[in-house]
C-alpha cells in the first residue's frame, strides 16, 4: 500500500513539473507579432508605494515620458506610511507635472495588504477607462500603452498582463537564482497564453478595465496575493486575461537571502489563501488556474521523490523514476534556455537545483504558518535600484 501511495504521489508531482516545464519552454520560444494603436483609450496608472525613494524617480521618469497622448492618461501615486523621502519626491513630480501626476498619502490602518488598500483608494478617484498598476521598482518600456491599448478593443478582454523581466539579474548570487525562478514562472505564463490557458495578473505591469474592477468590488485587502485573487474573479466572470510579450516592464528581484525569504513566504502563503470554492464554472482555464494556486502543495510533494528508494523493488519503480528523470531533464533544458537569454552564467544551472529545494522548504514553511494561523503581515520588499541588465525602449 505504501509503495502504491509513494509512486502515485511521485507520478502526480513529476507530471505537474513536466506540464509546467513544457509550458515554459513554449513561452521561451514564443515570438508573436503585436501591433500598436493610438485610438485614445484613457488610462489611470496607479503606483502604490511605501519607502521607495531609491526607485520612485526612475519609474516616474518613465511614466511621464510614455509615448502616448498625455491628455489620455494620468498617474496616481498613493503612499502609505513611508518614513523616507518618498512623499517629497512624489510632490516634486506633482509640482513639475501638475496636469499628469497626482500624489496622495493614506493614514495608517491595520490592514494586512496595504497595497490593495492603496489601489482601492486610487480606484475611487481615477478617471481612466483602464487601470494600470506599476510597483515602485518597475521600469516600463516607453511605448507600453500603445501595445496594451489594442487588446481592449475586444469587449471580452477584462485585463492585460505585460511581460516582466528582472532588471538586476547579475547583482548577486541570490538575484541570479531568484531571477531563474521568476523567469520559469514568467515563461510558463507566456506558454499558457500561447495555448489558451489561464493567465494570471502579476501585480505590476497589469491593466484592468475600471468598470470590471468596480463590479468585482476592488482588490481584496485581506489577501497577501491580491493579484492572483482578482485574476480568478475575472475569469469567473467570463472575461479573458491577455498576456502581451511585447508590453515589457523590468523589475527587481531580491538581492539578499533575508529579503528573498520574506517575499517568497508572503507569495506562497498568499496562494494558500485564494478561495477556490466560489468558482462557478470549471473549464481548462479554471483548472489550470487551480494548478497555479495549488503550487505550494505540488512543490512540497517533490519531497516524495526522495522516498522512491524505498520502493526500488516495485514493478512500477521504473515508471516513476522515468517520470522524475523526464521532469529533471526538461527543467535543465529550460534553465539553459533562460540562462542563455538573460545572461546568467551557465555555472548557476547547478546551484539552481539546490535553490529549488530551498524553495520547497519555503513552501513547506508557508503551509505550516497557515496551519498554525500565524499572523499575516505584508512585509515590503527592499529595493537596491541597481540595473545590471539591458533596458530598451
PDB file of N, CA and C in Angstrom, residues 37-106:
ATOM      1  N   UNK A  37      -1.379  50.852 -31.288  1.00  0.00           N
ATOM      2  CA  UNK A  37      -2.578  51.613 -31.610  1.00  0.00           C
ATOM      3  C   UNK A  37      -2.562  52.928 -30.848  1.00  0.00           C
ATOM      4  N   UNK A  38      -3.217  53.932 -31.405  1.00  0.00           N
ATOM      5  CA  UNK A  38      -3.266  55.258 -30.781  1.00  0.00           C
ATOM      6  C   UNK A  38      -4.705  55.780 -30.769  1.00  0.00           C
ATOM      7  N   UNK A  39      -5.685  54.922 -30.594  1.00  0.00           N
ATOM      8  CA  UNK A  39      -7.079  55.341 -30.719  1.00  0.00           C
ATOM      9  C   UNK A  39      -7.543  56.227 -29.574  1.00  0.00           C
ATOM     10  N   UNK A  40      -6.837  56.210 -28.462  1.00  0.00           N
ATOM     11  CA  UNK A  40      -7.154  57.167 -27.404  1.00  0.00           C
ATOM     12  C   UNK A  40      -7.920  56.642 -26.223  1.00  0.00           C
ATOM     13  N   UNK A  41      -7.865  55.347 -25.927  1.00  0.00           N
ATOM     14  CA  UNK A  41      -8.443  54.849 -24.682  1.00  0.00           C
ATOM     15  C   UNK A  41      -7.719  55.518 -23.517  1.00  0.00           C
ATOM     16  N   UNK A  42      -8.451  55.882 -22.483  1.00  0.00           N
ATOM     17  CA  UNK A  42      -7.845  56.588 -21.357  1.00  0.00           C
ATOM     18  C   UNK A  42      -7.375  55.607 -20.278  1.00  0.00           C
ATOM     19  N   UNK A  43      -6.238  55.959 -19.682  1.00  0.00           N
ATOM     20  CA  UNK A  43      -5.626  55.108 -18.658  1.00  0.00           C
ATOM     21  C   UNK A  43      -5.446  55.890 -17.359  1.00  0.00           C
ATOM     22  N   UNK A  44      -5.613  55.197 -16.246  1.00  0.00           N
ATOM     23  CA  UNK A  44      -5.189  55.704 -14.938  1.00  0.00           C
ATOM     24  C   UNK A  44      -4.085  54.768 -14.452  1.00  0.00           C
ATOM     25  N   UNK A  45      -2.877  55.273 -14.368  1.00  0.00           N
ATOM     26  CA  UNK A  45      -1.724  54.467 -13.970  1.00  0.00           C
ATOM     27  C   UNK A  45      -1.491  54.666 -12.478  1.00  0.00           C
ATOM     28  N   UNK A  46      -1.701  53.601 -11.713  1.00  0.00           N
ATOM     29  CA  UNK A  46      -1.628  53.683 -10.256  1.00  0.00           C
ATOM     30  C   UNK A  46      -0.293  53.127  -9.778  1.00  0.00           C
ATOM     31  N   UNK A  47       0.351  53.889  -8.889  1.00  0.00           N
ATOM     32  CA  UNK A  47       1.640  53.482  -8.325  1.00  0.00           C
ATOM     33  C   UNK A  47       1.515  53.451  -6.808  1.00  0.00           C
ATOM     34  N   UNK A  48       1.283  52.274  -6.203  1.00  0.00           N
ATOM     35  CA  UNK A  48       1.246  52.175  -4.740  1.00  0.00           C
ATOM     36  C   UNK A  48       2.666  52.084  -4.199  1.00  0.00           C
ATOM     37  N   UNK A  49       3.030  52.938  -3.255  1.00  0.00           N
ATOM     38  CA  UNK A  49       4.421  52.972  -2.792  1.00  0.00           C
ATOM     39  C   UNK A  49       4.513  53.082  -1.274  1.00  0.00           C
ATOM     40  N   UNK A  50       5.624  52.599  -0.777  1.00  0.00           N
ATOM     41  CA  UNK A  50       5.995  52.773   0.635  1.00  0.00           C
ATOM     42  C   UNK A  50       7.508  52.659   0.731  1.00  0.00           C
ATOM     43  N   UNK A  51       8.150  53.737   1.166  1.00  0.00           N
ATOM     44  CA  UNK A  51       9.618  53.775   1.286  1.00  0.00           C
ATOM     45  C   UNK A  51      10.308  53.380  -0.019  1.00  0.00           C
ATOM     46  N   UNK A  52       9.989  54.096  -1.071  1.00  0.00           N
ATOM     47  CA  UNK A  52      10.538  53.794  -2.401  1.00  0.00           C
ATOM     48  C   UNK A  52      11.381  54.941  -2.942  1.00  0.00           C
ATOM     49  N   UNK A  53      12.088  55.680  -2.062  1.00  0.00           N
ATOM     50  CA  UNK A  53      12.857  56.827  -2.522  1.00  0.00           C
ATOM     51  C   UNK A  53      13.956  56.445  -3.514  1.00  0.00           C
ATOM     52  N   UNK A  54      14.440  55.220  -3.433  1.00  0.00           N
ATOM     53  CA  UNK A  54      15.512  54.792  -4.334  1.00  0.00           C
ATOM     54  C   UNK A  54      15.020  54.575  -5.764  1.00  0.00           C
ATOM     55  N   UNK A  55      13.809  54.090  -5.902  1.00  0.00           N
ATOM     56  CA  UNK A  55      13.355  53.666  -7.233  1.00  0.00           C
ATOM     57  C   UNK A  55      12.227  54.514  -7.814  1.00  0.00           C
ATOM     58  N   UNK A  56      11.507  55.259  -6.984  1.00  0.00           N
ATOM     59  CA  UNK A  56      10.357  56.016  -7.486  1.00  0.00           C
ATOM     60  C   UNK A  56      10.725  57.016  -8.581  1.00  0.00           C
ATOM     61  N   UNK A  57      11.833  57.786  -8.459  1.00  0.00           N
ATOM     62  CA  UNK A  57      12.186  58.704  -9.552  1.00  0.00           C
ATOM     63  C   UNK A  57      12.392  57.990 -10.881  1.00  0.00           C
ATOM     64  N   UNK A  58      12.994  56.818 -10.845  1.00  0.00           N
ATOM     65  CA  UNK A  58      13.230  56.045 -12.064  1.00  0.00           C
ATOM     66  C   UNK A  58      11.916  55.674 -12.745  1.00  0.00           C
ATOM     67  N   UNK A  59      10.938  55.234 -11.951  1.00  0.00           N
ATOM     68  CA  UNK A  59       9.636  54.863 -12.510  1.00  0.00           C
ATOM     69  C   UNK A  59       8.886  56.086 -13.032  1.00  0.00           C
ATOM     70  N   UNK A  60       8.833  57.161 -12.240  1.00  0.00           N
ATOM     71  CA  UNK A  60       8.081  58.337 -12.654  1.00  0.00           C
ATOM     72  C   UNK A  60       8.688  58.985 -13.896  1.00  0.00           C
ATOM     73  N   UNK A  61      10.013  58.949 -14.019  1.00  0.00           N
ATOM     74  CA  UNK A  61      10.653  59.470 -15.234  1.00  0.00           C
ATOM     75  C   UNK A  61      10.155  58.713 -16.469  1.00  0.00           C
ATOM     76  N   UNK A  62       9.939  57.421 -16.325  1.00  0.00           N
ATOM     77  CA  UNK A  62       9.418  56.633 -17.450  1.00  0.00           C
ATOM     78  C   UNK A  62       7.957  56.972 -17.719  1.00  0.00           C
ATOM     79  N   UNK A  63       7.154  57.029 -16.671  1.00  0.00           N
ATOM     80  CA  UNK A  63       5.714  57.219 -16.852  1.00  0.00           C
ATOM     81  C   UNK A  63       5.361  58.585 -17.436  1.00  0.00           C
ATOM     82  N   UNK A  64       6.071  59.618 -17.037  1.00  0.00           N
ATOM     83  CA  UNK A  64       5.748  60.950 -17.563  1.00  0.00           C
ATOM     84  C   UNK A  64       6.230  61.122 -18.995  1.00  0.00           C
ATOM     85  N   UNK A  65       7.046  60.178 -19.469  1.00  0.00           N
ATOM     86  CA  UNK A  65       7.574  60.268 -20.836  1.00  0.00           C
ATOM     87  C   UNK A  65       7.067  59.145 -21.745  1.00  0.00           C
ATOM     88  N   UNK A  66       5.974  58.517 -21.357  1.00  0.00           N
ATOM     89  CA  UNK A  66       5.412  57.459 -22.198  1.00  0.00           C
ATOM     90  C   UNK A  66       5.015  57.997 -23.563  1.00  0.00           C
ATOM     91  N   UNK A  67       5.174  57.179 -24.587  1.00  0.00           N
ATOM     92  CA  UNK A  67       4.825  57.575 -25.955  1.00  0.00           C
ATOM     93  C   UNK A  67       3.325  57.408 -26.165  1.00  0.00           C
ATOM     94  N   UNK A  68       2.570  58.285 -25.514  1.00  0.00           N
ATOM     95  CA  UNK A  68       1.111  58.238 -25.549  1.00  0.00           C
ATOM     96  C   UNK A  68       0.604  59.645 -25.289  1.00  0.00           C
ATOM     97  N   UNK A  69      -0.545  59.960 -25.833  1.00  0.00           N
ATOM     98  CA  UNK A  69      -1.150  61.286 -25.659  1.00  0.00           C
ATOM     99  C   UNK A  69      -1.272  61.600 -24.169  1.00  0.00           C
ATOM    100  N   UNK A  70      -0.585  62.647 -23.699  1.00  0.00           N
ATOM    101  CA  UNK A  70      -0.572  62.972 -22.277  1.00  0.00           C
ATOM    102  C   UNK A  70      -1.952  63.318 -21.736  1.00  0.00           C
ATOM    103  N   UNK A  71      -2.859  63.729 -22.610  1.00  0.00           N
ATOM    104  CA  UNK A  71      -4.217  64.040 -22.158  1.00  0.00           C
ATOM    105  C   UNK A  71      -5.053  62.786 -21.971  1.00  0.00           C
ATOM    106  N   UNK A  72      -4.496  61.634 -22.349  1.00  0.00           N
ATOM    107  CA  UNK A  72      -5.248  60.383 -22.300  1.00  0.00           C
ATOM    108  C   UNK A  72      -4.827  59.472 -21.149  1.00  0.00           C
ATOM    109  N   UNK A  73      -3.904  59.932 -20.320  1.00  0.00           N
ATOM    110  CA  UNK A  73      -3.574  59.115 -19.150  1.00  0.00           C
ATOM    111  C   UNK A  73      -3.173  59.995 -17.979  1.00  0.00           C
ATOM    112  N   UNK A  74      -3.350  59.450 -16.783  1.00  0.00           N
ATOM    113  CA  UNK A  74      -2.982  60.130 -15.541  1.00  0.00           C
ATOM    114  C   UNK A  74      -2.154  59.174 -14.685  1.00  0.00           C
ATOM    115  N   UNK A  75      -1.346  59.749 -13.809  1.00  0.00           N
ATOM    116  CA  UNK A  75      -0.501  58.966 -12.914  1.00  0.00           C
ATOM    117  C   UNK A  75      -0.908  59.281 -11.485  1.00  0.00           C
ATOM    118  N   UNK A  76      -1.349  58.259 -10.760  1.00  0.00           N
ATOM    119  CA  UNK A  76      -1.791  58.431  -9.377  1.00  0.00           C
ATOM    120  C   UNK A  76      -0.844  57.660  -8.465  1.00  0.00           C
ATOM    121  N   UNK A  77      -0.087  58.388  -7.658  1.00  0.00           N
ATOM    122  CA  UNK A  77       0.836  57.767  -6.707  1.00  0.00           C
ATOM    123  C   UNK A  77       0.187  57.793  -5.334  1.00  0.00           C
ATOM    124  N   UNK A  78       0.056  56.617  -4.725  1.00  0.00           N
ATOM    125  CA  UNK A  78      -0.558  56.527  -3.400  1.00  0.00           C
ATOM    126  C   UNK A  78       0.479  55.996  -2.424  1.00  0.00           C
ATOM    127  N   UNK A  79       0.835  56.833  -1.465  1.00  0.00           N
ATOM    128  CA  UNK A  79       1.859  56.495  -0.477  1.00  0.00           C
ATOM    129  C   UNK A  79       1.189  56.091   0.829  1.00  0.00           C
ATOM    130  N   UNK A  80       1.756  55.055   1.461  1.00  0.00           N
ATOM    131  CA  UNK A  80       1.137  54.523   2.672  1.00  0.00           C
ATOM    132  C   UNK A  80       2.190  54.282   3.752  1.00  0.00           C
ATOM    133  N   UNK A  81       2.392  55.273   4.623  1.00  0.00           N
ATOM    134  CA  UNK A  81       3.251  55.090   5.784  1.00  0.00           C
ATOM    135  C   UNK A  81       4.736  55.150   5.532  1.00  0.00           C
ATOM    136  N   UNK A  82       5.189  55.895   4.533  1.00  0.00           N
ATOM    137  CA  UNK A  82       6.622  55.982   4.251  1.00  0.00           C
ATOM    138  C   UNK A  82       7.347  56.779   5.330  1.00  0.00           C
ATOM    139  N   UNK A  83       8.593  56.386   5.595  1.00  0.00           N
ATOM    140  CA  UNK A  83       9.411  57.103   6.562  1.00  0.00           C
ATOM    141  C   UNK A  83      10.664  57.693   5.916  1.00  0.00           C
ATOM    142  N   UNK A  84      10.781  57.564   4.586  1.00  0.00           N
ATOM    143  CA  UNK A  84      11.928  58.144   3.880  1.00  0.00           C
ATOM    144  C   UNK A  84      11.447  59.340   3.061  1.00  0.00           C
ATOM    145  N   UNK A  85      12.088  59.640   1.939  1.00  0.00           N
ATOM    146  CA  UNK A  85      11.748  60.818   1.142  1.00  0.00           C
ATOM    147  C   UNK A  85      10.746  60.526   0.017  1.00  0.00           C
ATOM    148  N   UNK A  86      10.043  59.422   0.120  1.00  0.00           N
ATOM    149  CA  UNK A  86       9.086  59.060  -0.931  1.00  0.00           C
ATOM    150  C   UNK A  86       8.068  60.169  -1.171  1.00  0.00           C
ATOM    151  N   UNK A  87       7.492  60.706  -0.113  1.00  0.00           N
ATOM    152  CA  UNK A  87       6.460  61.749  -0.255  1.00  0.00           C
ATOM    153  C   UNK A  87       7.042  62.998  -0.900  1.00  0.00           C
ATOM    154  N   UNK A  88       8.212  63.430  -0.443  1.00  0.00           N
ATOM    155  CA  UNK A  88       8.818  64.644  -1.015  1.00  0.00           C
ATOM    156  C   UNK A  88       9.120  64.465  -2.494  1.00  0.00           C
ATOM    157  N   UNK A  89       9.645  63.311  -2.866  1.00  0.00           N
ATOM    158  CA  UNK A  89       9.957  63.039  -4.276  1.00  0.00           C
ATOM    159  C   UNK A  89       8.688  63.089  -5.117  1.00  0.00           C
ATOM    160  N   UNK A  90       7.641  62.470  -4.608  1.00  0.00           N
ATOM    161  CA  UNK A  90       6.381  62.457  -5.347  1.00  0.00           C
ATOM    162  C   UNK A  90       5.841  63.876  -5.518  1.00  0.00           C
ATOM    163  N   UNK A  91       5.920  64.673  -4.476  1.00  0.00           N
ATOM    164  CA  UNK A  91       5.424  66.053  -4.544  1.00  0.00           C
ATOM    165  C   UNK A  91       6.217  66.883  -5.557  1.00  0.00           C
ATOM    166  N   UNK A  92       7.496  66.588  -5.678  1.00  0.00           N
ATOM    167  CA  UNK A  92       8.314  67.298  -6.675  1.00  0.00           C
ATOM    168  C   UNK A  92       7.825  67.004  -8.090  1.00  0.00           C
ATOM    169  N   UNK A  93       7.494  65.752  -8.352  1.00  0.00           N
ATOM    170  CA  UNK A  93       6.976  65.392  -9.677  1.00  0.00           C
ATOM    171  C   UNK A  93       5.575  65.959  -9.884  1.00  0.00           C
ATOM    172  N   UNK A  94       4.793  65.998  -8.827  1.00  0.00           N
ATOM    173  CA  UNK A  94       3.448  66.562  -8.935  1.00  0.00           C
ATOM    174  C   UNK A  94       3.511  68.050  -9.276  1.00  0.00           C
ATOM    175  N   UNK A  95       4.462  68.762  -8.662  1.00  0.00           N
ATOM    176  CA  UNK A  95       4.618  70.194  -8.941  1.00  0.00           C
ATOM    177  C   UNK A  95       5.113  70.436 -10.362  1.00  0.00           C
ATOM    178  N   UNK A  96       5.981  69.561 -10.836  1.00  0.00           N
ATOM    179  CA  UNK A  96       6.547  69.719 -12.180  1.00  0.00           C
ATOM    180  C   UNK A  96       5.585  69.283 -13.269  1.00  0.00           C
ATOM    181  N   UNK A  97       4.802  68.244 -12.987  1.00  0.00           N
ATOM    182  CA  UNK A  97       3.851  67.706 -13.980  1.00  0.00           C
ATOM    183  C   UNK A  97       2.444  67.739 -13.367  1.00  0.00           C
ATOM    184  N   UNK A  98       1.989  68.981 -13.041  1.00  0.00           N
ATOM    185  CA  UNK A  98       0.762  69.103 -12.261  1.00  0.00           C
ATOM    186  C   UNK A  98      -0.502  68.669 -12.996  1.00  0.00           C
ATOM    187  N   UNK A  99      -0.440  68.505 -14.294  1.00  0.00           N
ATOM    188  CA  UNK A  99      -1.609  68.027 -15.035  1.00  0.00           C
ATOM    189  C   UNK A  99      -1.543  66.525 -15.319  1.00  0.00           C
ATOM    190  N   UNK A 100      -0.485  65.900 -14.843  1.00  0.00           N
ATOM    191  CA  UNK A 100      -0.261  64.495 -15.162  1.00  0.00           C
ATOM    192  C   UNK A 100      -0.096  63.626 -13.921  1.00  0.00           C
ATOM    193  N   UNK A 101       0.615  64.131 -12.901  1.00  0.00           N
ATOM    194  CA  UNK A 101       0.917  63.347 -11.701  1.00  0.00           C
ATOM    195  C   UNK A 101       0.130  63.884 -10.513  1.00  0.00           C
ATOM    196  N   UNK A 102      -0.476  62.954  -9.760  1.00  0.00           N
ATOM    197  CA  UNK A 102      -1.166  63.304  -8.517  1.00  0.00           C
ATOM    198  C   UNK A 102      -0.643  62.410  -7.396  1.00  0.00           C
ATOM    199  N   UNK A 103      -0.386  63.008  -6.233  1.00  0.00           N
ATOM    200  CA  UNK A 103       0.163  62.272  -5.106  1.00  0.00           C
ATOM    201  C   UNK A 103      -0.794  62.303  -3.919  1.00  0.00           C
ATOM    202  N   UNK A 104      -0.905  61.176  -3.234  1.00  0.00           N
ATOM    203  CA  UNK A 104      -1.776  61.074  -2.063  1.00  0.00           C
ATOM    204  C   UNK A 104      -1.072  60.260  -0.986  1.00  0.00           C
ATOM    205  N   UNK A 105      -1.318  60.644   0.266  1.00  0.00           N
ATOM    206  CA  UNK A 105      -0.802  59.887   1.405  1.00  0.00           C
ATOM    207  C   UNK A 105      -1.982  59.379   2.212  1.00  0.00           C
ATOM    208  N   UNK A 106      -1.950  58.098   2.551  1.00  0.00           N
ATOM    209  CA  UNK A 106      -3.029  57.489   3.316  1.00  0.00           C
ATOM    210  C   UNK A 106      -2.670  57.453   4.798  1.00  0.00           C
TER     211      UNK A 106
END
